[in-house]
Short mmCIF file of C-alpha atoms and ligand atoms in Angstrom, two decimals:
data_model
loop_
_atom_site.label_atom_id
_atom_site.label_comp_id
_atom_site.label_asym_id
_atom_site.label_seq_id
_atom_site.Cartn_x
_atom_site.Cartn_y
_atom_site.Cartn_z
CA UNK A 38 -153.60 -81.45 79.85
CA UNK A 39 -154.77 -84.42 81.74
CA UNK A 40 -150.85 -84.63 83.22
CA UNK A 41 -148.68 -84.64 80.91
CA UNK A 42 -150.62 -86.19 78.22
CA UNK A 43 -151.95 -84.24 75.07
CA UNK A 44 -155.79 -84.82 74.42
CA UNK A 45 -157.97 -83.03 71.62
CA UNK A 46 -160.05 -83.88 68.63
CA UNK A 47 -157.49 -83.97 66.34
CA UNK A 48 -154.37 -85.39 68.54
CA UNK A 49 -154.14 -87.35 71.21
CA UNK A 50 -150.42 -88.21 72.78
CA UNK A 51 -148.78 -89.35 76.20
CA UNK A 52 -149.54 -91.30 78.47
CA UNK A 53 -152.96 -90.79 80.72
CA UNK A 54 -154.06 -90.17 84.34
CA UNK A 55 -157.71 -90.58 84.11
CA UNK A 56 -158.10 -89.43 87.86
CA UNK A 57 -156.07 -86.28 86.92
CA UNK A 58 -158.23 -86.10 83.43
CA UNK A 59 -161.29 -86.09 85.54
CA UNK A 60 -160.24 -82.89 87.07
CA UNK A 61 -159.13 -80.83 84.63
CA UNK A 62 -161.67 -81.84 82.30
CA UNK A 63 -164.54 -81.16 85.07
CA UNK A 64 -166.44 -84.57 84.44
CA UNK A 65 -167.57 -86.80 87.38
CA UNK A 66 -166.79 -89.99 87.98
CA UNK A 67 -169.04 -92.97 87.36
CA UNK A 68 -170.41 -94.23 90.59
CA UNK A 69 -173.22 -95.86 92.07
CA UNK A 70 -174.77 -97.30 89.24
CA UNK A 71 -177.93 -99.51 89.12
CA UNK A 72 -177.58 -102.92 89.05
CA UNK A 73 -178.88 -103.75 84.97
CA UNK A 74 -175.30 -101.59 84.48
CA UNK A 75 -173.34 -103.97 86.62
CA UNK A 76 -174.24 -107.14 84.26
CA UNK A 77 -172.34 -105.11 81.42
CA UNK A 78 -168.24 -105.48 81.76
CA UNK A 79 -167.49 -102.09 80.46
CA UNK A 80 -169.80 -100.34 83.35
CA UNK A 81 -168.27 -103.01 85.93
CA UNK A 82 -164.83 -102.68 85.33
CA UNK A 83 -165.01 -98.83 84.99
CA UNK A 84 -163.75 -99.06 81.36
CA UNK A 85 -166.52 -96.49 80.66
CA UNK A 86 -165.16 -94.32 83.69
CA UNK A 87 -166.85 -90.77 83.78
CA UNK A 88 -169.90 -88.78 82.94
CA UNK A 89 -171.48 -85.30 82.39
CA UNK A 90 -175.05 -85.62 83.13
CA UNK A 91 -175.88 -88.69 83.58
CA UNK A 92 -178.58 -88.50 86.29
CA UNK A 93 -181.19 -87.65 83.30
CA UNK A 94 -180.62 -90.62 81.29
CA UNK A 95 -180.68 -92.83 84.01
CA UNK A 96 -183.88 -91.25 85.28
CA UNK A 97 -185.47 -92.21 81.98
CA UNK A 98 -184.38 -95.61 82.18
CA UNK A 99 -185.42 -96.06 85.50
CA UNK A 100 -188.87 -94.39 84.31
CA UNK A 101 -189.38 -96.19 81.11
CA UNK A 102 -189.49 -92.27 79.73
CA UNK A 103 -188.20 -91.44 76.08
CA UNK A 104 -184.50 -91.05 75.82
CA UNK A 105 -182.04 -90.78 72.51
CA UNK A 106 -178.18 -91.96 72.38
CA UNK A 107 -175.92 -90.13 69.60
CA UNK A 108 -173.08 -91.01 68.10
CA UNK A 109 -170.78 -90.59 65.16
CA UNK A 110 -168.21 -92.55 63.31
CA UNK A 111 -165.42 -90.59 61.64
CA UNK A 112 -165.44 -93.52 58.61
CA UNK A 113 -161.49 -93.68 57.90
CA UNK A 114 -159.45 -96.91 58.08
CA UNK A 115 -160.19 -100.51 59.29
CA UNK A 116 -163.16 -101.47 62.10
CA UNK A 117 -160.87 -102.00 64.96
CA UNK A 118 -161.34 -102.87 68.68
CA UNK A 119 -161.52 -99.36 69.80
CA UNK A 120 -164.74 -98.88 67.77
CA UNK A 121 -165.96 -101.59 68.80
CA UNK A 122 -165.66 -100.32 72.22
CA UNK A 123 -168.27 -97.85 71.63
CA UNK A 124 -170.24 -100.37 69.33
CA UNK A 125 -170.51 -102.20 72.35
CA UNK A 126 -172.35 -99.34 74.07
CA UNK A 127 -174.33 -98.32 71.20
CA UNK A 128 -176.03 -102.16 71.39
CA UNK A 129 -176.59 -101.99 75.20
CA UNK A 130 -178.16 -98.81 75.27
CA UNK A 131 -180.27 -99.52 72.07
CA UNK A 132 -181.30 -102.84 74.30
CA UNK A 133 -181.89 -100.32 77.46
CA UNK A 134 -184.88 -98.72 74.98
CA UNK A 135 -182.64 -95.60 74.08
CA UNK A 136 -183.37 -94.72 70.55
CA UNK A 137 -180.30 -94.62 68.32
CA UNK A 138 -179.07 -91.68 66.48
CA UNK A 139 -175.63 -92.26 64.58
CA UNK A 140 -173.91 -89.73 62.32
CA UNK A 141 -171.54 -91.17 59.36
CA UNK A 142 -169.26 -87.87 59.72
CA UNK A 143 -168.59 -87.55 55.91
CA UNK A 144 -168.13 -83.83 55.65
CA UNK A 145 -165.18 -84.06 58.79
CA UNK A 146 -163.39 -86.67 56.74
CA UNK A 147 -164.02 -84.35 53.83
CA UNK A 148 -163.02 -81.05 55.72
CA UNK A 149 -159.86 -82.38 58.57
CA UNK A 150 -158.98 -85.34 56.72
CA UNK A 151 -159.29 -84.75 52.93
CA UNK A 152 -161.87 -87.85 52.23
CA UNK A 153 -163.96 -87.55 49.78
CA UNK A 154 -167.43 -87.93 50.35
CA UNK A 155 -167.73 -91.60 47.88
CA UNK A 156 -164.91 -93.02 49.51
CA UNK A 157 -166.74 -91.93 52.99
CA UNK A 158 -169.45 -93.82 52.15
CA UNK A 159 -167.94 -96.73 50.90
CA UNK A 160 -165.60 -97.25 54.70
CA UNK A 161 -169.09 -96.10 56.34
CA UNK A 162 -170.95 -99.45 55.19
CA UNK A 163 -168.37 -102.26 54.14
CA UNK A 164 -166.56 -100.88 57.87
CA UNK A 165 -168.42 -99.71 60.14
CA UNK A 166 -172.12 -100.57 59.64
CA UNK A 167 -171.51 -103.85 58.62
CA UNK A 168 -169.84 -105.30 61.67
CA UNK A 169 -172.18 -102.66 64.02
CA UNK A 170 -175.27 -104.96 62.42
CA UNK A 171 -172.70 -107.95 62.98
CA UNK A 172 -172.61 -107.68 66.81
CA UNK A 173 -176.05 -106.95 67.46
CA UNK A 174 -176.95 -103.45 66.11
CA UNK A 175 -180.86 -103.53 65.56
CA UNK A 176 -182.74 -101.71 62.57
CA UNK A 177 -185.74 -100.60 65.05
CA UNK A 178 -185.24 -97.64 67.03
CA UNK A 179 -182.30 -96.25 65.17
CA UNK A 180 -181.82 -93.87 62.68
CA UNK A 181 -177.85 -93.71 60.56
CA UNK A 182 -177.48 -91.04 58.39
CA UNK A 183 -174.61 -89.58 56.49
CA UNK A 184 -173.72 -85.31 57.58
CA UNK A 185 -173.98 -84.66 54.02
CA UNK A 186 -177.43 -85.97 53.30
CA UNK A 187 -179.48 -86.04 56.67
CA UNK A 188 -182.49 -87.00 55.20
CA UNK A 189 -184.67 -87.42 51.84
CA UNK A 190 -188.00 -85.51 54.07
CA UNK A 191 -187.11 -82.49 53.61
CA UNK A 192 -189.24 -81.12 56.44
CA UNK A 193 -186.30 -82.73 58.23
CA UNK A 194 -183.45 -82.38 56.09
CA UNK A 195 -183.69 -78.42 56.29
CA UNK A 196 -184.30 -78.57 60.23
CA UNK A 197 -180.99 -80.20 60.52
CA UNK A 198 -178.91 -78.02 58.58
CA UNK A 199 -181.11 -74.75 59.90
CA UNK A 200 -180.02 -75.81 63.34
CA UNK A 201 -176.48 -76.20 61.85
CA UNK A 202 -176.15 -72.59 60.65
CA UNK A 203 -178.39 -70.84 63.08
CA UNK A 204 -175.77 -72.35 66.22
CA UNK A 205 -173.06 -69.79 64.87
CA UNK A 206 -174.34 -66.80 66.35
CA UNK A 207 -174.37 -68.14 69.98
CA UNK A 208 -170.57 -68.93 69.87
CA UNK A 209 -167.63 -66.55 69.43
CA UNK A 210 -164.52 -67.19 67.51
CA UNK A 211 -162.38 -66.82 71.52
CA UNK A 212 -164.53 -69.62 72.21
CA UNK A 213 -163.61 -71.95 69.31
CA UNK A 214 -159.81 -70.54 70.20
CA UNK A 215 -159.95 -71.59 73.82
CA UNK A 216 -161.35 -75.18 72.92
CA UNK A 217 -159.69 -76.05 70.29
CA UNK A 218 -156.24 -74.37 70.13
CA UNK A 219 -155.72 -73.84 66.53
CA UNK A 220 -158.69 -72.93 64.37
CA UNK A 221 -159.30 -73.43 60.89
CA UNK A 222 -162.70 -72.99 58.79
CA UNK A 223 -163.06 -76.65 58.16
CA UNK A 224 -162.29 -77.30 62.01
CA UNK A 225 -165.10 -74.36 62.88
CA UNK A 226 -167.57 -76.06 60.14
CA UNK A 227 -167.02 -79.50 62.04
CA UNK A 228 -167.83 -78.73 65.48
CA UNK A 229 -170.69 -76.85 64.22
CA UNK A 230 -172.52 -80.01 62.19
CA UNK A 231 -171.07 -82.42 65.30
CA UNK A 232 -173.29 -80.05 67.41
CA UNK A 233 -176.02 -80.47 65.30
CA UNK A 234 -175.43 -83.68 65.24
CA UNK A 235 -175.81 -83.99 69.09
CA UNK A 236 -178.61 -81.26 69.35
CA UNK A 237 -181.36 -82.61 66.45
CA UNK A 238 -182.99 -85.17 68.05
CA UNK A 239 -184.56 -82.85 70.18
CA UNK A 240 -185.85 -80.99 67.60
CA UNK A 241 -189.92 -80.84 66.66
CA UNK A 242 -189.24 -82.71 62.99
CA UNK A 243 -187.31 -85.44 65.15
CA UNK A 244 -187.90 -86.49 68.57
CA UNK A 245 -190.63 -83.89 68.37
CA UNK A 246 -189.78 -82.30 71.85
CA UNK A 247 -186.96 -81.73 74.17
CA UNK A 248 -185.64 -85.22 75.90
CA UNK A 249 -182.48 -86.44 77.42
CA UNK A 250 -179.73 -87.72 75.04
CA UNK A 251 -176.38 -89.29 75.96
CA UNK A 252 -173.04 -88.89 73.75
CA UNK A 253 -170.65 -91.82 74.94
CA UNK A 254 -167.48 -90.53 73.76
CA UNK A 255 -163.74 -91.04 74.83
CA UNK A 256 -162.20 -88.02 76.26
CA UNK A 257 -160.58 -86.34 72.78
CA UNK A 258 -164.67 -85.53 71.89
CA UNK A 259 -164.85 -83.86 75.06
CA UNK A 260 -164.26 -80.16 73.18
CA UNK A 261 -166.91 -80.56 70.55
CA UNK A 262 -169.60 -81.27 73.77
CA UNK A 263 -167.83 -78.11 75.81
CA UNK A 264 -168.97 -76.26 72.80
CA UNK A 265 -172.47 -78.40 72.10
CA UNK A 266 -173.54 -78.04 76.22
CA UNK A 267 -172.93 -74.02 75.96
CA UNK A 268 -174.25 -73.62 72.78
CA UNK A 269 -177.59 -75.54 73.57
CA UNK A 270 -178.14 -73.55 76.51
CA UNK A 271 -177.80 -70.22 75.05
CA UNK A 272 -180.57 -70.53 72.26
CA UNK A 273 -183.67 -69.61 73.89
CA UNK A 274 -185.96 -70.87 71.04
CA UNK A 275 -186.63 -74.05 70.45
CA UNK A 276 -185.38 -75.08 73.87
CA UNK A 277 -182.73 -77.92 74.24
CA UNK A 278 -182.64 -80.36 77.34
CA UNK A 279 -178.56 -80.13 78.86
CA UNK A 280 -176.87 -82.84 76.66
CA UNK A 281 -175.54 -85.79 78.81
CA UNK A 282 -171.95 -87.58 77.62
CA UNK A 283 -170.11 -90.99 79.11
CA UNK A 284 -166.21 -91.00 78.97
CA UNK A 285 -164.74 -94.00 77.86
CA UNK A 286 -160.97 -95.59 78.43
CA UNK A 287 -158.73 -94.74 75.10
CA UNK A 288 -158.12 -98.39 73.95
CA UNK A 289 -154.18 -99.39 73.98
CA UNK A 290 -152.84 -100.34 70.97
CA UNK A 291 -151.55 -104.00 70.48
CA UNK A 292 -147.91 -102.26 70.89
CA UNK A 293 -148.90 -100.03 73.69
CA UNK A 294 -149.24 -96.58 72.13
CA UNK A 295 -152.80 -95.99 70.35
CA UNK A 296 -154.37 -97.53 67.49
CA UNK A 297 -153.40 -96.15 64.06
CA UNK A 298 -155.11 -96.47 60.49
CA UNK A 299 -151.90 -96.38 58.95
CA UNK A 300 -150.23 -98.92 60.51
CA UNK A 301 -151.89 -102.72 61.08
CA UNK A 302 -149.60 -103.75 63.39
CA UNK A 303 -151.13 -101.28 65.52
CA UNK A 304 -154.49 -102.68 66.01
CA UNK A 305 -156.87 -106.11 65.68
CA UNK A 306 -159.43 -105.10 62.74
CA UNK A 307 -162.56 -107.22 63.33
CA UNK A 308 -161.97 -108.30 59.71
CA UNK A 309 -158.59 -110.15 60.55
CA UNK A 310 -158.51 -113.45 60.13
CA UNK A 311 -158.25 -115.55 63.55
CA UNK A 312 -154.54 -116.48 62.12
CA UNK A 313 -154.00 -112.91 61.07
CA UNK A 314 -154.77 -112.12 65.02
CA UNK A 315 -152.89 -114.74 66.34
CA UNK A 316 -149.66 -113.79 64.76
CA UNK A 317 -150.52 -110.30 65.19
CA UNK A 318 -151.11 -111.25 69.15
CA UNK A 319 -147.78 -113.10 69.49
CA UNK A 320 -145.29 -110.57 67.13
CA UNK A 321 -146.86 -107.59 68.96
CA UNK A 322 -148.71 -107.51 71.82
CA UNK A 323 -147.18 -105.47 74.58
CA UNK A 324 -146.28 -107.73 77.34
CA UNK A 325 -145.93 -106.72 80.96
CA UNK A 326 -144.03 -109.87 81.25
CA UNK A 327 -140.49 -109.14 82.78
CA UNK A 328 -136.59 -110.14 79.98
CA UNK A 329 -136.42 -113.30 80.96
CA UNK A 330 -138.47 -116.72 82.11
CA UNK A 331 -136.44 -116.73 85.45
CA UNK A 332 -137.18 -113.31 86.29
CA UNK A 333 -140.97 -113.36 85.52
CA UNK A 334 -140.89 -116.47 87.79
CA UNK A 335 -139.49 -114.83 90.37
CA UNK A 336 -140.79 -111.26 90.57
CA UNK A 337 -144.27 -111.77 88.30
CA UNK A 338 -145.35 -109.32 85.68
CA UNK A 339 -147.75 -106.41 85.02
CA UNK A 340 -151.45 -107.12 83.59
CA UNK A 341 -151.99 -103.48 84.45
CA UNK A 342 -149.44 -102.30 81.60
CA UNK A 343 -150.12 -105.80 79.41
CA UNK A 344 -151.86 -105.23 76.59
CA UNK A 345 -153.40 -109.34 75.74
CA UNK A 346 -154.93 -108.54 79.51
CA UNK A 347 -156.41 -105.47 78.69
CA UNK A 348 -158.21 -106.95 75.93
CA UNK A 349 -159.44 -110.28 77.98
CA UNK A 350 -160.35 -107.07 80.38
CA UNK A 351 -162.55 -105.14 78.18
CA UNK A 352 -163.74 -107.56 75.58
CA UNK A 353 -163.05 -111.67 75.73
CA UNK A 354 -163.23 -112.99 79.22
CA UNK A 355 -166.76 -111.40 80.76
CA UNK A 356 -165.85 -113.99 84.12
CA UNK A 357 -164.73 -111.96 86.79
CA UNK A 358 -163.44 -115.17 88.55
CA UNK A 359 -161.64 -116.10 85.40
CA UNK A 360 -160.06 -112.56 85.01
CA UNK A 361 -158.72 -112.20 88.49
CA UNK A 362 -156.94 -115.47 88.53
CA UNK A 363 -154.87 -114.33 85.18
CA UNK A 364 -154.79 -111.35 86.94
CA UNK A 365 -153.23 -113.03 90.25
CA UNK A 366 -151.68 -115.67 88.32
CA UNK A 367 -149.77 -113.26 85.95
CA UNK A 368 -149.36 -110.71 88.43
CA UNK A 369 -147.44 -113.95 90.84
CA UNK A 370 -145.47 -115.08 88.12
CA UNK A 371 -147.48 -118.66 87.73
CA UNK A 372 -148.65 -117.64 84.02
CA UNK A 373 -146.03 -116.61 81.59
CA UNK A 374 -146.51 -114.50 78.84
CA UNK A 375 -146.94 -116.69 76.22
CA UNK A 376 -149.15 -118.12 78.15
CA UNK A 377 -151.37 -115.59 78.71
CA UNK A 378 -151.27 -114.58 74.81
CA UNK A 379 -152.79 -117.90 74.17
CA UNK A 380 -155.88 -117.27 76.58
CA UNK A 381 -156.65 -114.04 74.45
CA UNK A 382 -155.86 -115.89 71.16
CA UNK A 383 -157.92 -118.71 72.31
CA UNK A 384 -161.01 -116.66 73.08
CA UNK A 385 -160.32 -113.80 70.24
CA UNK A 386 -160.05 -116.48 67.20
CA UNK A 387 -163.18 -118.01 68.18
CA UNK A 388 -164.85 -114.20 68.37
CA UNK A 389 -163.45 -113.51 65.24
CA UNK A 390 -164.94 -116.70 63.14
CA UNK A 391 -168.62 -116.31 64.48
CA UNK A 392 -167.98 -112.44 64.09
CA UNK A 393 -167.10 -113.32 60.21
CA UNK A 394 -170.46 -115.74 59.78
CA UNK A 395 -172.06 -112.48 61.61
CA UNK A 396 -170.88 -110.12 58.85
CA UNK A 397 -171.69 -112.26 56.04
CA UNK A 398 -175.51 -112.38 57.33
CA UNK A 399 -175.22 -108.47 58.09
CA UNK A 400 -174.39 -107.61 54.58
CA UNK A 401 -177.66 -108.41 53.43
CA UNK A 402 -179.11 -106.05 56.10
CA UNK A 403 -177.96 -103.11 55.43
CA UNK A 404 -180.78 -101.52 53.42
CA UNK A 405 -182.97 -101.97 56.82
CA UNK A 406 -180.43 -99.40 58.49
CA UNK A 407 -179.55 -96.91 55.87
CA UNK A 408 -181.52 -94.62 53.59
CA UNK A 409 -184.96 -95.33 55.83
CA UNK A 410 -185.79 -91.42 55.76
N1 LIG B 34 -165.97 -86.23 65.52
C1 LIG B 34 -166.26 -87.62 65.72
C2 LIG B 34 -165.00 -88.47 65.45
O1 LIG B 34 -163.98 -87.92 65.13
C3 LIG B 34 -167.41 -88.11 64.87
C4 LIG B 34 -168.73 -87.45 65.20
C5 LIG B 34 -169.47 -86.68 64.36
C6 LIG B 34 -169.46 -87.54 66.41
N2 LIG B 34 -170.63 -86.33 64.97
C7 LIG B 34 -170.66 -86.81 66.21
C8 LIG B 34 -169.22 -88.16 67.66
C9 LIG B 34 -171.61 -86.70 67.23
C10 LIG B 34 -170.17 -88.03 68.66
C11 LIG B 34 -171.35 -87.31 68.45
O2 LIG B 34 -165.00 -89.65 65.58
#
């Protein structure tokens, strides 16, 4: 799908045509945006490209009306850049007045990736939590809770998991087979609890009434909100407002491909040290530069395909001026790659000390996030 590229829940391979992805996936692109989005760079520089829905949310924004964002962190591996990707969005919509729901998805590890629920937990906080706190996460407004343990009311606990089993009946098993290709129990059990997990807010124990909520998501979570969006419509009683979703850009890893757990020379964790990143930066980054210093003088190189740029893009250089003359400059041939390694090293080692103070200050914070309800 999506060209020739391979994109699901559990696998995600080739290389991407977003415009094509679009299509075949049936989402619209984002357009026409008011202008409080335009001050963030991953709304301005389309890195969050496509939506389902989004007219609702932005209606409640514009109307000061009650509106919930929900997300969920599969806790495996190190904090990366692609997580903070959608960090980044969980903070600006928490800032927009959206109130936060976030799932720790303890019982996927468990059932896809053979976690157990301890070590879950353990990734969940010193990971994930800690550095969402660290760049700006607030307590108010936003509820994390782990799948397997929604809540200590249990006027809310069993709501959550009744919603969880009663969804079965309103999906068949050709369903599950056309989303998801291959089916297994633990697979089934997953996209059940993730629609839950997207559906509860609305809920009379929760929000207390239907309202809009938006799932920001890159395009590999598009199956489990296929299967959330049909489900929610089908049950008659309670009611469920259409679910709403934002498609984010996968996030290259530093060698080009994608980011993987397994191997650290795949990614920038925000735990790194700024040396750690620097080397990393220099030994691996994926250059768009061209073999040799005379060539890249004379026929430029390619921020499009460079991964330091895509980074300065997305994360460390929030100057449009600034960005489009490394863009030009690289682009012309002026800047050479090293050169333009040491702008992102530059701006990412001093991110990652005052990121590092951030976490230290965080740590003592995280009672004020978890285990409120
Ligand atoms: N399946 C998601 C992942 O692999 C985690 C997740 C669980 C989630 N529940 C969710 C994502 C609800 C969005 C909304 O990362």
């Amino acid at each position: 799908m999506a060209g020739n590229a391979t994109i699901t829940p559990w696998e995600v391979k080739g290389s991407i045509d977003y415009k094509k992805l679009i299509e075949e996936f049936g989402l619209s692109p984002l357009e026409n945006l008011p202008k409080e989005f335009n001050e963030n760079v991953l709304f301005r520089r389309k890195v969050i490209f496509a939506h389902r829905d989004i007219q609702r949310i932005l209606d409640a924004v514009r109307n000061k009306k009650p509106f919930a964002m929900m997300t969920g962190l599969m806790p495996t591996g190190k904090f990366h850049l692609g997580h903070m990707l959608l960090a980044e969005q969980m903070i600006f919509w928490q800032n927009l007045g959206a109130k936060l729901y976030i799932a720790v998805a303890d019982v996927e590890a468990y059932n896809t990736r053979n976690q157990g629920l301890e070590e879950s937990r353990k990734i969940a906080i010193e990971e994930y939590i800690t550095n969402y706190i660290a760049l700006g996460l607030k307590p108010k407004n936003c509820e994390i809770y782990f799948q397997s343990n929604r809540s200590d009311d249990a006027k809310k606990a069993n709501a959550f998991y009744r919603l969880q089993n009663i969804l079965a009946r309103h999906i068949t098993f050709n369903e599950f087979k056309a989303v998801y290709g291959d089916v297994t129990p633990g697979k089934m059990v997953s996209s059940l609890l993730q629609a839950a997990d997207m559906l509860h807010a609305q809920l009379p124990e929760f929000e207390g009434k239907p309202l809009p909520v938006l799932v920001p998501v890159g395009p590999d979570q598009d199956p489990h909100l296929r299967i959330a969006r049909d489900i929610s419509q089908r049950i008659k009683d309670p009611k469920f407002m259409q679910l709403s979703s934002s498609y984010h850009i996968f996030m290259p890893g530093l060698k080009g491909g994608k980011m993987s757990a397994s191997d650290p020379s795949s990614f920038i964790a925000l735990t790194d040290t700024s040396k750690e990143a620097e080397t990393k930066i220099k030994r691996y980054a994926f250059s768009g530069g061209r073999d040799t210093i005379e060539e890249h003088r004379k026929l430029g190189g390619d921020p499009d395909i460079d991964v330091s740029f895509q980074y300065l893009k997305c994360f460390f250089e929030p100057d449009d001026r600034k960005l489009k003359q490394i863009y030009d400059d690289y682009k012309s041939g002026k800047m050479l790659t090293g050169e333009l390694k040491q702008v992102l090293i530059d701006k990412m080692s001093l991110f990652l000390k005052k990121h590092h103070e951030n976490r230290q200050k965080a740590k003592k914070e995280i009672g004020r996030f978890i285990g409120k309800d």
